Amino acid sequence: MTRKLYYDSAYIQDWSTTITSAVEREDGVYVTLAETAFYPHGGGQPCDTGYIGELSVLDVVLEDKEVFHKVAQLPEQTEVHCRLDWDRRFDHMQQHSGQHLLSAVFLKLHQAMTLSFHLGSDYATIDLDLPELSAAQMAEAEQEVNRQIYLNRSIASYFVSAEEMAKLPLVKLPKVTEDIRIVEIEGVEHNACGGTHVSATGAIGMIKLLRCDKQKGHVRITFLCGSRALAEFNDQARVLGELSAKFNTGKDEIMDRIGKWEQEQKLLVAELAAVKEQNDSYLAGELLAAAEADSRVIRHISDTRAIKDLQSLAAKLTALTDLPVLLLSAVENKAVLAHSGAAAFSCGAFFKAHLGEYQGKGGGSDKLAQAGFPSWEAALAFYEFAAQQL
C-alpha cells in the first residue's frame, strides 16, 4: 500500500520514490508509488497534479486505500523523482482550511450547519442549513472569519481511534469507523476530514464572501480565500480604475456620475424615439405618395434601419393602406412582410413556403412575418422574388 505523504505533511512538494505497479485501463495508464504526496479526489477537494519523473500527472484517484496516478504513458524507469504543482496544492489548502473556518463561524454566529462543500477551479461554495441569510448577517460572518485568520490559530491534523473520537467535540460524526482523521483549528473546532490544510489560519490570507443564493430550502455561500480573494480584489480594482478614468472622476463619485449618465441617456433615447417617429411618419407618407395607382405592394430597401425599426414602419404603413408592405434592411440582411388583414394571403405561410430557396430563416403570423438571410445577395434575391409574387 502507498505511504500517503500528504498525511505526514501537506507541505511536502517533491520526493523520490519507486513505481510499484502500472496498469493500462480504458481511459489511460495508471501507476502506483511506494510513497505519494499527490492528494486524490475526495471530501469536496480536487486532486493534485504535477510530475512523476517527466510524466504529467493527469488525475489521482483512491481505490481500496491505494492511490492511483493517471499518466500519459507507461514510465520507462521505476525509480522516479516526483513534484507537485505547488500553486494548485497551496490554493486547495487555503480554500479547504478557509471553508472549515467559515463553516465554524456560521455555526457559532447563526447555528447553521454546513450541508455540503464544493471547491471549484474559480470559487468555492458551502450550502448552509438556513432558509435565508441577510446582508447584515453575511457581513458579520465575513468580519468574524477574517478576525479568526488574524489570530493565526494553529491547524493540526491527526488520526484517532473510535474511542478517542468519542471524547472530542466534533461538529458531526464521520461515516468511517477506522482511520479517522481529525482536523483541529485551535480554539475553534474539531472536524473529521481527510483533506490537506495550511498549518495556521494566518496562511489562509483572507476570506471574501461574494454572494448568497437560495438553493432548495437552504442558502449557498460563494466565497474566495487567499490568493483567489487577492486576484478578485485586483480585478475589481482594475475595473474600478477604468471606470474612474472613463468618467473622469474619483471612485467615490462613480455611482453619482453613472446616475447622471443614465438620466442623460434616458433623455437622449426619448429624443431619438421622437425623431424616429417623425421620420417613420414622413417616410410612410413618401412611400404611399410614390406608389402608382396600379401598385400591388409597397416596397422599400433601407440602408440605415434595423429590422426593429422596419417593423415599426410596417405598422404605420399597414394602418394607412390595405396594400401588402415589403421592407428590406441592408444593415442586417433581414426582410419584413406585413398587411392590414385585407390581403388574401398569409405572410407567415408565404415565408414558410419560399424562404428555404434563399437560405432564409424566419416566420410569423398571417399579418406580419420577418426573416434573416446569410448574405446580402440572398436577402436581395428573396426581396425581388417576393415583390414579383405579390
Short mmCIF file of N, CA and C in Angstrom, two decimals, residues 184 193 292:
data_model
loop_
_atom_site.label_atom_id
_atom_site.label_comp_id
_atom_site.label_asym_id
_atom_site.label_seq_id
_atom_site.Cartn_x
_atom_site.Cartn_y
_atom_site.Cartn_z
N GLU A 184 -8.05 19.90 13.47
CA GLU A 184 -8.38 20.75 14.62
C GLU A 184 -7.88 22.16 14.40
N CYS A 193 -11.85 15.01 8.77
CA CYS A 193 -11.57 15.44 7.39
C CYS A 193 -10.30 14.77 6.89
N GLU A 292 -47.71 53.85 -57.31
CA GLU A 292 -48.52 54.07 -58.51
C GLU A 292 -49.93 53.54 -58.30
#
